[in-house]
């Protein structure tokens, strides 16, 4: 496993559409492990493949609920309600902003064995799912931020919902 470089805002790869994952190769399995390790090292709760320079529809999430989520080729099936709160991003270091996301989301995806499954999430998990899937379309939370981005200190950065 290895820590990968996280691409930051201004890197054109973050604005590109990702391609579906068609098969689980040793390289893809290694990418998943590296993405988790990179995300934990950076104190994030989610990471999308384009954030480490790979244009594939692959997301990892860990919102500290006892689960590690791998979403391959994810597709949002339904959303419900809304939540407005502070959001950050590992690709936009040192900043956060107010973003409204669904309170509940249902998504279908493939797991690390390329088996289909559905995942429902509320609150922070719903926010993380929506945030990470947006990365796969080349979208960043700064595109939908309400008001201005604000600077966050090192202590606050760990608290901000980073993905």
C-alpha angles and dihedrals in degrees: 000000000000141000108245127208112262112225114229135212110293092041104118093218089072089064097052130100114250125230124232120263106245102183140009107249128175087255092055092047089051090048090056092051092046092049092054091047092047092047093050092046089054094045092242131147097212142018132188124208095246088060087068093041100265117123097210131118096252130128134177123198135181115172093173095260094125094267136098110210124206114188116187118185090353122194125188109232100181143352132199136190125350141256128194120203150125115301133183136179134214087227091056100049121196095014138094136176143183114270133174116220134164116283090218130030135179118201136178119213145142121263126223089282089053090248115146118244142158125234128194120196139179133197114348094007091053090048092049093047092052093043094051096043088052088059089060088060093048094257127135129198089245087071091066102028115137109229124339131338112250131211115250126202123228092265094048092045091066090052096047114094097255124186 
